Tab-separated table of C-alpha atoms (C1' of nucleotides) in Angstrom:
chain	number	residue	atom	x	y	z
A	1050	MET	CA	88.738	-123.896	212.341
A	1051	ARG	CA	85.682	-123.155	214.394
A	1052	GLN	CA	85.671	-120.203	216.736
A	1053	SER	CA	83.418	-119.964	219.721
A	1054	ALA	CA	81.851	-116.765	220.936
A	1055	THR	CA	82.796	-117.595	224.523
A	1056	PRO	CA	85.803	-119.927	224.340
A	1057	LEU	CA	84.601	-123.210	225.791
A	1058	ILE	CA	86.631	-125.499	228.013
A	1059	GLU	CA	87.197	-128.765	226.178
A	1060	HIS	CA	89.528	-131.713	226.549
A	1061	SER	CA	92.560	-129.649	225.733
A	1062	MET	CA	92.434	-125.910	225.605
A	1063	THR	CA	94.300	-123.991	222.945
A	1064	LYS	CA	94.750	-120.406	221.904
A	1065	PRO	CA	91.437	-118.682	222.626
A	1066	ALA	CA	89.894	-116.208	220.262
A	1067	LYS	CA	91.628	-112.972	221.149
A	1068	PHE	CA	88.995	-110.652	219.794
A	1069	ASP	CA	85.925	-109.375	221.567
A	1070	ARG	CA	83.149	-110.800	219.452
A	1071	GLU	CA	80.501	-108.346	220.614
A	1072	ASP	CA	82.751	-105.398	219.881
A	1073	ILE	CA	83.606	-106.721	216.424
A	1074	ILE	CA	79.943	-107.175	215.554
A	1075	HIS	CA	79.153	-103.729	216.866
A	1076	ARG	CA	81.733	-102.122	214.608
A	1077	ALA	CA	80.708	-104.195	211.632
A	1078	ALA	CA	77.073	-103.282	212.232
A	1079	ASN	CA	77.917	-99.590	212.250
A	1080	LEU	CA	79.705	-99.844	208.925
A	1081	TYR	CA	76.917	-101.871	207.326
A	1082	TRP	CA	74.419	-99.432	208.775
A	1083	GLU	CA	76.212	-96.468	207.273
A	1084	LYS	CA	76.997	-97.835	203.831
A	1085	GLY	CA	74.411	-100.546	203.307
A	1086	PHE	CA	75.036	-104.197	202.494
A	1087	HIS	CA	76.146	-103.948	198.875
A	1088	ALA	CA	78.327	-100.863	199.202
A	1089	THR	CA	80.246	-102.345	202.132
A	1090	SER	CA	83.161	-104.452	200.946
A	1091	MET	CA	84.976	-107.087	202.931
A	1092	ARG	CA	88.077	-104.864	202.648
A	1093	ASN	CA	86.181	-102.032	204.308
A	1094	LEU	CA	85.120	-104.390	207.056
A	1095	GLN	CA	88.641	-105.774	207.518
A	1096	GLU	CA	89.823	-102.263	208.280
A	1097	VAL	CA	87.190	-101.219	210.767
A	1098	ILE	CA	87.164	-104.493	212.686
A	1099	ASP	CA	90.930	-105.044	212.297
A	1100	MET	CA	90.778	-108.686	211.329
A	1101	ARG	CA	92.241	-110.558	208.393
A	1102	PRO	CA	89.926	-112.353	205.918
A	1103	GLY	CA	90.746	-115.815	207.244
A	1104	SER	CA	89.687	-114.901	210.771
A	1105	ILE	CA	86.528	-113.189	209.616
A	1106	TYR	CA	85.467	-116.178	207.537
A	1107	ALA	CA	86.354	-118.603	210.317
A	1108	ALA	CA	84.205	-116.617	212.723
A	1109	PHE	CA	81.273	-115.574	210.548
A	1110	GLY	CA	81.315	-117.721	207.426
A	1111	SER	CA	80.548	-115.073	204.832
A	1112	LYS	CA	79.728	-111.458	204.204
A	1113	GLU	CA	76.091	-112.379	204.681
A	1114	GLY	CA	76.828	-114.271	207.887
A	1115	LEU	CA	78.450	-111.221	209.395
A	1116	PHE	CA	75.611	-109.019	208.211
A	1117	LYS	CA	73.115	-111.359	209.814
A	1118	GLU	CA	74.853	-111.042	213.155
A	1119	ALA	CA	75.074	-107.295	212.690
A	1120	LEU	CA	71.329	-107.129	212.105
A	1121	ASP	CA	70.675	-109.214	215.205
A	1122	HIS	CA	72.918	-106.966	217.231
A	1123	TYR	CA	71.200	-103.858	215.929
A	1124	ALA	CA	67.702	-105.173	216.597
A	1125	GLN	CA	68.630	-106.265	220.099
A	1126	SER	CA	70.119	-102.877	220.894
A	1127	GLY	CA	66.892	-101.288	219.671
A	1128	VAL	CA	64.868	-103.392	222.089
A	1129	ASP	CA	67.324	-102.480	224.846
A	1130	VAL	CA	66.809	-98.784	224.156
A	1131	LEU	CA	63.049	-99.258	224.313
A	1132	ASP	CA	63.336	-101.073	227.653
A	1133	ASP	CA	65.495	-98.246	228.883
A	1134	CYS	CA	62.806	-95.776	227.870
A	1135	VAL	CA	60.238	-97.765	229.808
A	1136	ALA	CA	62.469	-97.724	232.892
A	1137	LYS	CA	63.068	-93.979	232.655
A	1138	THR	CA	59.427	-92.933	232.316
A	1139	ASP	CA	56.234	-93.352	234.295
A	1140	SER	CA	53.825	-94.407	231.554
A	1141	PRO	CA	53.922	-96.606	228.471
A	1142	LEU	CA	52.923	-93.688	226.281
A	1143	ALA	CA	55.699	-91.493	227.662
A	1144	ALA	CA	58.139	-94.350	227.072
A	1145	LEU	CA	57.110	-94.596	223.426
A	1146	LYS	CA	57.391	-90.876	222.889
A	1147	LEU	CA	60.838	-90.850	224.475
A	1148	PHE	CA	61.841	-93.737	222.229
A	1149	VAL	CA	60.701	-91.915	219.133
A	1150	GLU	CA	62.507	-88.753	220.178
A	1151	LYS	CA	65.688	-90.714	220.806
A	1152	ALA	CA	65.448	-92.516	217.484
A	1153	ILE	CA	64.990	-89.271	215.618
A	1154	ALA	CA	67.618	-87.319	217.549
A	1155	GLY	CA	70.045	-90.173	216.858
A	1156	GLN	CA	70.021	-88.926	213.308
A	1157	LYS	CA	72.400	-86.196	214.471
A	1158	THR	CA	75.901	-86.922	215.662
A	1159	PRO	CA	76.864	-90.425	216.716
A	1160	ALA	CA	74.694	-92.719	214.634
A	1161	PRO	CA	76.055	-94.028	211.314
A	1162	SER	CA	72.816	-93.164	209.572
A	1163	GLY	CA	69.682	-91.279	210.476
A	1164	MET	CA	67.642	-94.160	209.162
A	1165	CYS	CA	66.787	-97.338	210.979
A	1166	MET	CA	69.161	-100.076	209.826
A	1167	LEU	CA	66.283	-102.544	209.558
A	1168	VAL	CA	64.391	-100.204	207.259
A	1169	LYS	CA	67.486	-99.484	205.181
A	1170	THR	CA	67.972	-103.211	204.813
A	1171	VAL	CA	64.378	-103.847	203.807
A	1172	ALA	CA	64.667	-101.008	201.314
A	1173	GLU	CA	67.942	-102.212	199.823
A	1174	LEU	CA	67.765	-105.976	199.632
A	1175	THR	CA	65.789	-108.118	197.198
A	1176	GLU	CA	65.006	-111.788	196.945
A	1177	GLU	CA	68.647	-112.330	196.011
A	1178	ASN	CA	69.316	-112.146	199.731
A	1179	ALA	CA	66.041	-113.615	200.852
A	1180	ASP	CA	67.261	-114.774	204.252
A	1181	LEU	CA	68.671	-111.407	205.288
A	1182	LEU	CA	65.596	-109.657	203.996
A	1183	ALA	CA	63.342	-112.001	205.945
A	1184	GLN	CA	65.376	-111.455	209.067
A	1185	ALA	CA	65.133	-107.675	208.845
A	1186	LYS	CA	61.394	-107.942	208.350
A	1187	GLN	CA	61.044	-110.261	211.263
A	1188	SER	CA	63.007	-107.960	213.556
A	1189	LEU	CA	60.721	-105.124	212.550
A	1190	SER	CA	57.786	-107.312	213.507
A	1191	VAL	CA	59.341	-107.996	216.878
A	1192	VAL	CA	59.720	-104.284	217.546
A	1193	GLU	CA	56.137	-103.776	216.463
A	1194	GLY	CA	55.125	-106.427	218.964
A	1195	GLU	CA	56.904	-104.526	221.729
A	1196	PHE	CA	55.052	-101.385	220.702
A	1197	ALA	CA	51.770	-103.282	220.833
A	1198	LYS	CA	52.438	-104.472	224.389
A	1199	LEU	CA	53.086	-100.937	225.566
A	1200	LEU	CA	50.050	-99.600	223.722
A	1201	ALA	CA	47.870	-102.280	225.292
A	1202	GLN	CA	49.082	-101.078	228.684
A	1203	ALA	CA	48.377	-97.491	227.714
A	1204	GLN	CA	44.834	-98.507	226.812
A	1205	ALA	CA	44.430	-100.384	230.072
A	1206	ASN	CA	45.588	-97.242	231.889
A	1207	GLY	CA	42.975	-95.242	230.021
A	1208	ASP	CA	45.661	-93.058	228.457
A	1209	ILE	CA	44.535	-93.603	224.880
A	1210	ASP	CA	41.425	-94.522	222.972
A	1211	THR	CA	40.497	-98.215	222.729
A	1212	GLU	CA	38.733	-98.001	219.411
A	1213	GLN	CA	41.681	-99.605	217.629
A	1214	THR	CA	43.545	-102.735	218.638
A	1215	PRO	CA	47.030	-102.387	220.127
A	1216	GLN	CA	48.327	-104.140	217.001
A	1217	ALA	CA	46.745	-101.565	214.715
A	1218	LEU	CA	48.115	-98.761	216.847
A	1219	ALA	CA	51.569	-100.324	216.785
A	1220	ARG	CA	51.446	-100.496	213.001
A	1221	PHE	CA	50.426	-96.868	212.879
A	1222	LEU	CA	53.326	-95.928	215.113
A	1223	GLN	CA	55.763	-97.916	212.982
A	1224	VAL	CA	54.587	-96.077	209.902
A	1225	GLN	CA	55.123	-92.738	211.622
A	1226	ILE	CA	58.623	-93.611	212.796
A	1227	ILE	CA	59.682	-95.032	209.444
A	1228	GLY	CA	58.216	-92.062	207.625
A	1229	ILE	CA	59.652	-89.387	209.877
A	1230	ARG	CA	63.158	-90.857	210.078
A	1231	THR	CA	63.296	-91.281	206.333
A	1232	TYR	CA	61.838	-87.873	205.701
A	1233	ALA	CA	64.454	-86.385	208.025
A	1234	HIS	CA	67.043	-87.290	205.392
A	1235	VAL	CA	65.456	-84.847	203.000
A	1236	ASN	CA	64.587	-82.103	205.458
A	1237	SER	CA	66.339	-82.309	208.803
A	1238	ASP	CA	65.170	-78.996	210.197
A	1239	ASP	CA	64.705	-79.584	213.924
A	1240	GLN	CA	61.493	-77.652	214.231
A	1241	THR	CA	59.923	-79.400	211.267
A	1242	ILE	CA	60.778	-82.824	212.608
A	1243	GLY	CA	59.547	-81.851	216.051
A	1244	GLN	CA	56.198	-80.856	214.540
A	1245	LEU	CA	55.884	-84.240	212.881
A	1246	VAL	CA	56.625	-86.100	216.115
A	1247	ASN	CA	54.103	-83.990	217.971
A	1248	ALA	CA	51.520	-84.593	215.284
A	1249	THR	CA	51.963	-88.320	215.843
A	1250	PHE	CA	51.245	-88.152	219.549
A	1251	ASN	CA	48.749	-85.288	219.651
A	1252	ASN	CA	46.274	-86.520	217.049
A	1253	PRO	CA	44.108	-89.605	217.023
A	1254	PRO	CA	44.657	-92.485	217.318
A	1255	LEU	CA	47.529	-91.897	219.743
A	1256	ALA	CA	46.326	-88.650	221.316
A	1257	LYS	CA	46.377	-88.724	225.080
A	1258	LEU	CA	42.927	-88.706	226.624
A	1259	LYS	CA	42.386	-86.221	229.438
B	216	MET	CA	80.901	-89.676	169.741
B	217	ARG	CA	78.054	-87.609	171.035
B	218	GLN	CA	74.487	-88.821	170.660
B	219	SER	CA	71.554	-86.489	170.654
B	220	ALA	CA	68.201	-87.250	172.204
B	221	THR	CA	66.416	-85.958	169.143
B	222	PRO	CA	68.818	-86.354	166.231
B	223	LEU	CA	69.503	-82.836	165.047
B	224	ILE	CA	69.923	-81.767	161.450
B	225	GLU	CA	73.488	-80.560	160.962
B	226	HIS	CA	75.738	-79.887	158.006
B	227	SER	CA	75.807	-83.492	156.978
B	228	MET	CA	73.506	-86.022	158.494
B	229	THR	CA	74.786	-89.465	159.405
B	230	LYS	CA	73.388	-92.588	160.919
B	231	PRO	CA	70.890	-91.413	163.507
B	232	ALA	CA	70.706	-93.040	166.915
B	233	LYS	CA	68.583	-96.083	166.281
B	234	PHE	CA	67.419	-96.536	169.825
B	235	ASP	CA	64.476	-94.889	171.467
B	236	ARG	CA	66.141	-92.904	174.200
B	237	GLU	CA	63.011	-92.562	176.341
B	238	ASP	CA	62.389	-96.274	176.177
B	239	ILE	CA	65.987	-97.077	177.093
B	240	ILE	CA	65.855	-94.786	180.112
B	241	HIS	CA	62.543	-96.262	181.140
B	242	ARG	CA	63.942	-99.780	181.148
B	243	ALA	CA	67.118	-98.721	182.916
B	244	ALA	CA	65.054	-96.900	185.534
B	245	ASN	CA	63.006	-100.001	186.200
B	246	LEU	CA	66.112	-102.101	186.767
B	247	TYR	CA	67.721	-99.498	189.011
B	248	TRP	CA	64.437	-99.148	190.844
B	249	GLU	CA	64.219	-102.870	191.464
B	250	LYS	CA	67.803	-103.597	192.432
B	251	GLY	CA	69.119	-100.274	193.667
B	252	PHE	CA	72.149	-98.388	192.405
B	253	HIS	CA	74.955	-100.505	193.819
B	254	ALA	CA	73.437	-103.913	193.119
B	255	THR	CA	72.781	-103.034	189.478
B	256	SER	CA	75.798	-103.790	187.309
B	257	MET	CA	76.496	-102.378	183.900
B	258	ARG	CA	76.222	-105.945	182.597
B	259	ASN	CA	72.708	-106.192	184.015
B	260	LEU	CA	71.850	-102.918	182.323
B	261	GLN	CA	73.374	-103.978	179.004
B	262	GLU	CA	70.991	-106.914	178.939
B	263	VAL	CA	67.757	-105.136	179.778
B	264	ILE	CA	68.372	-102.162	177.511
B	265	ASP	CA	70.060	-104.247	174.803
B	266	MET	CA	72.973	-101.937	174.170
B	267	ARG	CA	76.710	-102.554	174.158
B	268	PRO	CA	78.971	-100.700	176.628
B	269	GLY	CA	80.351	-98.312	174.027
B	270	SER	CA	76.895	-97.070	173.075
B	271	ILE	CA	75.802	-96.699	176.667
B	272	TYR	CA	78.867	-94.670	177.573
B	273	ALA	CA	78.561	-92.558	174.437
B	274	ALA	CA	74.961	-91.780	175.316
B	275	PHE	CA	75.075	-91.453	179.097
B	276	GLY	CA	78.712	-91.072	180.139
B	277	SER	CA	78.750	-93.363	183.138
B	278	LYS	CA	76.738	-95.602	185.407
B	279	GLU	CA	75.915	-92.529	187.456
B	280	GLY	CA	74.962	-90.552	184.385
B	281	LEU	CA	72.432	-93.168	183.382
B	282	PHE	CA	71.114	-93.358	186.927
B	283	LYS	CA	70.676	-89.610	186.966
B	284	GLU	CA	68.530	-89.744	183.862
B	285	ALA	CA	66.619	-92.676	185.302
B	286	LEU	CA	65.872	-90.665	188.431
B	287	ASP	CA	64.704	-87.724	186.344
B	288	HIS	CA	62.480	-89.976	184.303
B	289	TYR	CA	60.999	-91.555	187.427
B	290	ALA	CA	60.316	-88.233	189.114
B	291	GLN	CA	58.704	-86.823	185.987
B	292	SER	CA	56.459	-89.844	185.628
B	293	GLY	CA	55.426	-89.388	189.255
B	294	VAL	CA	54.390	-85.806	188.563
B	295	ASP	CA	52.537	-87.019	185.465
B	296	VAL	CA	50.593	-89.526	187.539
B	297	LEU	CA	49.671	-86.816	190.011
B	298	ASP	CA	48.460	-84.559	187.211
B	299	ASP	CA	46.425	-87.443	185.894
B	300	CYS	CA	44.850	-87.865	189.323
B	301	VAL	CA	43.930	-84.208	189.351
B	302	ALA	CA	42.308	-84.553	185.917
B	303	LYS	CA	40.337	-87.629	186.937
B	304	THR	CA	38.863	-86.209	190.161
B	305	ASP	CA	36.759	-83.246	191.146
B	306	SER	CA	38.686	-81.970	194.142
B	307	PRO	CA	42.346	-81.561	195.125
B	308	LEU	CA	41.831	-83.751	198.166
B	309	ALA	CA	40.289	-86.537	196.103
B	310	ALA	CA	43.191	-86.244	193.683
B	311	LEU	CA	45.694	-86.702	196.490
B	312	LYS	CA	43.869	-89.675	197.901
B	313	LEU	CA	43.713	-91.290	194.477
B	314	PHE	CA	47.418	-90.658	194.045
B	315	VAL	CA	48.209	-92.310	197.355
B	316	GLU	CA	46.030	-95.282	196.523
B	317	LYS	CA	47.707	-95.668	193.150
B	318	ALA	CA	51.181	-95.406	194.660
B	319	ILE	CA	50.390	-98.052	197.219
B	320	ALA	CA	48.553	-100.376	194.859
B	321	GLY	CA	51.539	-100.140	192.501
B	322	GLN	CA	53.330	-102.247	195.053
B	323	LYS	CA	51.505	-105.231	193.581
B	324	THR	CA	52.179	-106.519	190.098
B	325	PRO	CA	53.757	-104.252	187.528
B	326	ALA	CA	56.077	-102.004	189.541
B	327	PRO	CA	59.695	-103.080	190.047
B	328	SER	CA	59.486	-102.281	193.736
B	329	GLY	CA	56.738	-101.340	196.151
B	330	MET	CA	58.902	-98.520	197.393
B	331	CYS	CA	59.308	-95.119	195.836
B	332	MET	CA	62.539	-95.071	193.831
B	333	LEU	CA	63.422	-91.657	195.210
B	334	VAL	CA	63.099	-92.926	198.759
B	335	LYS	CA	65.072	-96.069	197.990
B	336	THR	CA	67.792	-93.889	196.539
B	337	VAL	CA	67.874	-91.557	199.521
B	338	ALA	CA	68.020	-94.607	201.776
B	339	GLU	CA	70.800	-96.317	199.856
B	340	LEU	CA	73.227	-93.628	198.769
B	341	THR	CA	75.744	-91.762	200.878
B	342	GLU	CA	77.983	-88.765	200.303
B	343	GLU	CA	80.055	-90.978	198.024
B	344	ASN	CA	77.407	-90.224	195.390
B	345	ALA	CA	76.563	-86.759	196.613
B	346	ASP	CA	75.152	-85.527	193.321
B	347	LEU	CA	72.719	-88.400	192.853
B	348	LEU	CA	71.673	-88.168	196.474
B	349	ALA	CA	71.064	-84.450	196.145
B	350	GLN	CA	69.036	-85.015	193.026
B	351	ALA	CA	66.786	-87.581	194.668
B	352	LYS	CA	66.223	-85.252	197.601
B	353	GLN	CA	65.424	-82.392	195.307
B	354	SER	CA	62.901	-84.428	193.347
B	355	LEU	CA	61.212	-85.346	196.588
B	356	SER	CA	61.027	-81.665	197.393
B	357	VAL	CA	59.452	-80.963	194.034
B	358	VAL	CA	56.765	-83.575	194.670
B	359	GLU	CA	56.186	-82.087	198.093
B	360	GLY	CA	55.716	-78.717	196.428
B	361	GLU	CA	53.041	-80.200	194.174
B	362	PHE	CA	51.306	-81.610	197.218
B	363	ALA	CA	51.438	-78.209	198.867
B	364	LYS	CA	49.773	-76.544	195.869
B	365	LEU	CA	46.906	-79.014	195.946
B	366	LEU	CA	46.539	-78.712	199.703
B	367	ALA	CA	46.410	-74.932	199.434
B	368	GLN	CA	43.557	-75.347	196.965
B	369	ALA	CA	41.829	-77.761	199.309
B	370	GLN	CA	42.078	-75.176	202.068
B	371	ALA	CA	40.754	-72.464	199.782
B	372	ASN	CA	37.822	-74.748	198.964
B	373	GLY	CA	37.166	-75.171	202.661
B	374	ASP	CA	37.747	-78.928	202.386
B	375	ILE	CA	40.350	-79.090	205.131
B	376	ASP	CA	41.406	-77.177	208.188
B	377	THR	CA	43.614	-74.098	207.727
B	378	GLU	CA	45.374	-74.312	211.034
B	379	GLN	CA	48.518	-75.648	209.383
B	380	THR	CA	50.276	-74.258	206.342
B	381	PRO	CA	50.008	-76.131	203.048
B	382	GLN	CA	53.735	-76.807	203.333
B	383	ALA	CA	53.343	-78.431	206.745
B	384	LEU	CA	50.457	-80.513	205.466
B	385	ALA	CA	52.488	-81.566	202.431
B	386	ARG	CA	55.312	-82.695	204.701
B	387	PHE	CA	52.854	-84.648	206.772
B	388	LEU	CA	51.489	-86.331	203.675
B	389	GLN	CA	54.987	-87.185	202.458
B	390	VAL	CA	55.752	-88.832	205.781
B	391	GLN	CA	52.576	-90.899	205.539
B	392	ILE	CA	53.297	-92.044	201.991
B	393	ILE	CA	56.921	-92.877	202.697
B	394	GLY	CA	55.962	-94.682	205.879
B	395	ILE	CA	53.102	-96.677	204.438
B	396	ARG	CA	54.891	-97.734	201.260
B	397	THR	CA	57.919	-98.834	203.207
B	398	TYR	CA	55.835	-100.549	205.841
B	399	ALA	CA	53.981	-102.402	203.092
B	400	HIS	CA	57.213	-104.286	202.444
B	401	VAL	CA	56.976	-105.865	205.859
B	402	ASN	CA	53.234	-106.376	206.001
B	403	SER	CA	51.452	-106.159	202.683
B	404	ASP	CA	48.024	-107.283	203.865
B	405	ASP	CA	45.547	-105.279	201.801
B	406	GLN	CA	43.177	-104.550	204.628
B	407	THR	CA	45.973	-103.374	206.919
B	408	ILE	CA	47.362	-101.030	204.303
B	409	GLY	CA	43.908	-99.746	203.515
B	410	GLN	CA	43.395	-98.907	207.169
B	411	LEU	CA	46.602	-96.905	207.210
B	412	VAL	CA	45.626	-94.940	204.121
B	413	ASN	CA	42.229	-94.209	205.588
B	414	ALA	CA	43.800	-93.111	208.848
B	415	THR	CA	45.833	-90.572	206.891
B	416	PHE	CA	42.806	-88.961	205.293
B	417	ASN	CA	40.233	-89.386	208.036
B	418	ASN	CA	42.158	-87.882	210.939
B	419	PRO	CA	43.456	-84.387	211.451
B	420	PRO	CA	45.188	-82.589	209.888
B	421	LEU	CA	43.899	-83.944	206.564
B	422	ALA	CA	40.393	-84.935	207.654
B	423	LYS	CA	37.722	-83.599	205.358
B	424	LEU	CA	35.555	-80.926	206.964
B	425	LYS	CA	31.825	-81.327	206.521
C	1260	DA	C1'	110.592	-128.675	226.837
C	1261	DC	C1'	107.338	-130.778	223.988
C	1262	DT	C1'	103.168	-131.694	221.692
C	1263	DA	C1'	98.479	-131.096	220.327
C	1264	DT	C1'	95.239	-127.982	218.838
C	1265	DA	C1'	93.125	-124.046	217.222
C	1266	DA	C1'	93.265	-119.087	216.078
C	1267	DT	C1'	95.472	-116.026	212.866
C	1268	DT	C1'	97.770	-114.508	208.856
C	1269	DG	C1'	98.045	-112.682	204.119
C	1270	DA	C1'	99.245	-113.873	199.499
C	1271	DG	C1'	96.516	-115.048	195.981
C	1272	DC	C1'	92.491	-116.864	193.120
C	1273	DA	C1'	88.541	-116.775	190.059
C	1274	DA	C1'	84.946	-113.985	188.923
C	1275	DG	C1'	82.924	-109.552	188.532
C	1276	DT	C1'	83.338	-104.373	188.275
C	1277	DG	C1'	83.078	-99.910	185.545
C	1278	DT	C1'	85.077	-98.302	181.546
C	1279	DT	C1'	87.818	-97.599	177.043
C	1280	DC	C1'	88.823	-97.652	172.180
C	1281	DA	C1'	90.247	-99.322	167.627
C	1282	DA	C1'	87.525	-101.355	164.303
C	1283	DT	C1'	83.272	-101.742	161.939
C	1284	DC	C1'	78.838	-100.414	160.343
C	1285	DA	C1'	75.235	-97.746	158.149
C	1286	DG	C1'	72.691	-93.678	156.792
C	1287	DT	C1'	73.232	-88.860	154.337
C	1288	DG	C1'	74.537	-85.485	151.085
C	1289	DT	C1'	77.050	-85.116	146.895
D	856	DA	C1'	78.502	-94.762	143.332
D	857	DC	C1'	81.044	-92.625	146.658
D	858	DA	C1'	82.958	-90.628	150.616
D	859	DC	C1'	81.964	-88.641	154.998
D	860	DT	C1'	80.756	-89.065	159.685
D	861	DG	C1'	78.839	-90.384	163.711
D	862	DA	C1'	76.582	-94.508	165.872
D	863	DT	C1'	77.705	-99.183	167.224
D	864	DT	C1'	80.333	-103.041	168.505
D	865	DG	C1'	82.755	-106.171	171.720
D	866	DA	C1'	87.267	-107.575	173.113
D	867	DA	C1'	90.030	-106.206	176.547
D	868	DC	C1'	91.888	-103.379	180.585
D	869	DA	C1'	92.896	-102.287	185.257
D	870	DC	C1'	90.832	-102.790	189.367
D	871	DT	C1'	87.809	-104.622	192.968
D	872	DT	C1'	85.014	-108.257	194.672
D	873	DG	C1'	84.114	-112.218	198.038
D	874	DC	C1'	86.630	-115.813	199.546
D	875	DT	C1'	90.339	-119.837	200.314
D	876	DC	C1'	94.086	-122.239	202.316
D	877	DA	C1'	98.827	-123.547	203.335
D	878	DA	C1'	101.780	-121.635	206.567
D	879	DT	C1'	102.530	-119.546	210.913
D	880	DT	C1'	101.701	-118.335	215.612
D	881	DA	C1'	100.252	-118.890	220.274
D	882	DT	C1'	98.332	-121.201	224.049
D	883	DA	C1'	97.091	-125.126	227.382
D	884	DG	C1'	97.910	-129.648	229.113
D	885	DT	C1'	101.411	-133.160	229.677
DNA sequence: ACTATAATTGAGCAAGTGTTCAATCAGTGT
DNA sequence: ACACTGATTGAACACTTGCTCAATTATAGT
């Protein structure tokens, strides 16, 4: 019954899982991201990941189990993007700004939803799905922690004011990103959104010192 | 079949609607607000508003019809609260700050959800419910317009900088409120949230001039 | 070839969904 | 009293939901 992510060699090998687990989760995540947890039915999922119910339940246990893995996948890919931004820029502050611009531009073509999937999840779910809710919150905290690290570096570099702790600055940045991406649903005018991003990085507490 | 909000006098009067329509909508709105559109079933609604399906459908037409009225009710009550804040304070800026504090404190006990129902709706719904989505967006725009009026007054009073248009400032304020209320789901520490509210009103572009 | 083992299938289940409608109920005007 | 009429009821409908499991398929080791 059990399926292993990477088929393990045991006493006697049998038919290995033919599907690419990462790819399946990626597709599932995109559907959940677009439609939300409740509005996504197992039938919808069966179609986009091209698996029959038995296989899905053998591999992921339940609708919630698959959603959990989708959330993990999404959060990890977010961290990957942030790391990529760090690699592509020459300062922590520039990395953060690039990340924000990418996140907000992603609202356009290829992303299932302009909103962060973690935020959508926190907004949608209640205590009826306490574990999923907790996981989304925790992933948001992890991202915030990554922000804090970069902001601490920016302070050490003398790029930004040190009046507030890196943690407080990270919270502030989270609020801006959540607010702007959500607001972009209502008014997605490029210039308007650009103004809001600039306001975030040009005013205290994140304004660059000269 | 039809039910009228205020039973009208016609050629021959019959049994008037016995329920208090405003009260019904209020209760329905609170349930929708708490659970979201998709996770709220008609059975759930039947219980909290104590009506049988036939009556609900005679009065509101459909699950979406009732949600529409719930959204309207919610948006109107938001405008009412804002007006109340204006009445209770001596400056437009103070009114806005009071409004923000009320909105964020409402996250505590009596409100069904810490998040704005309009924002939750915009986050949850897709083009599959285009009309409801459009309505939520439009209500958010209306609120933003109210903000803009007050901010224009604040500028006229010389309370805040005039470098940005009232509309731009209103957008900025919306982003802050959306961001903070959503963020409060993840980290609801009073002091932290207070800091974020203060940051909104103590930094440009909303900082009070002296 | 044969067997052991596990992945895969898909029909189908019990429960839940939004909604309808014939029957009943209860005020109003006569 | 009575009849008229619209509000109210709740059983029931067609459909969808998340999920199960016996049957089938496919591979690896003998």
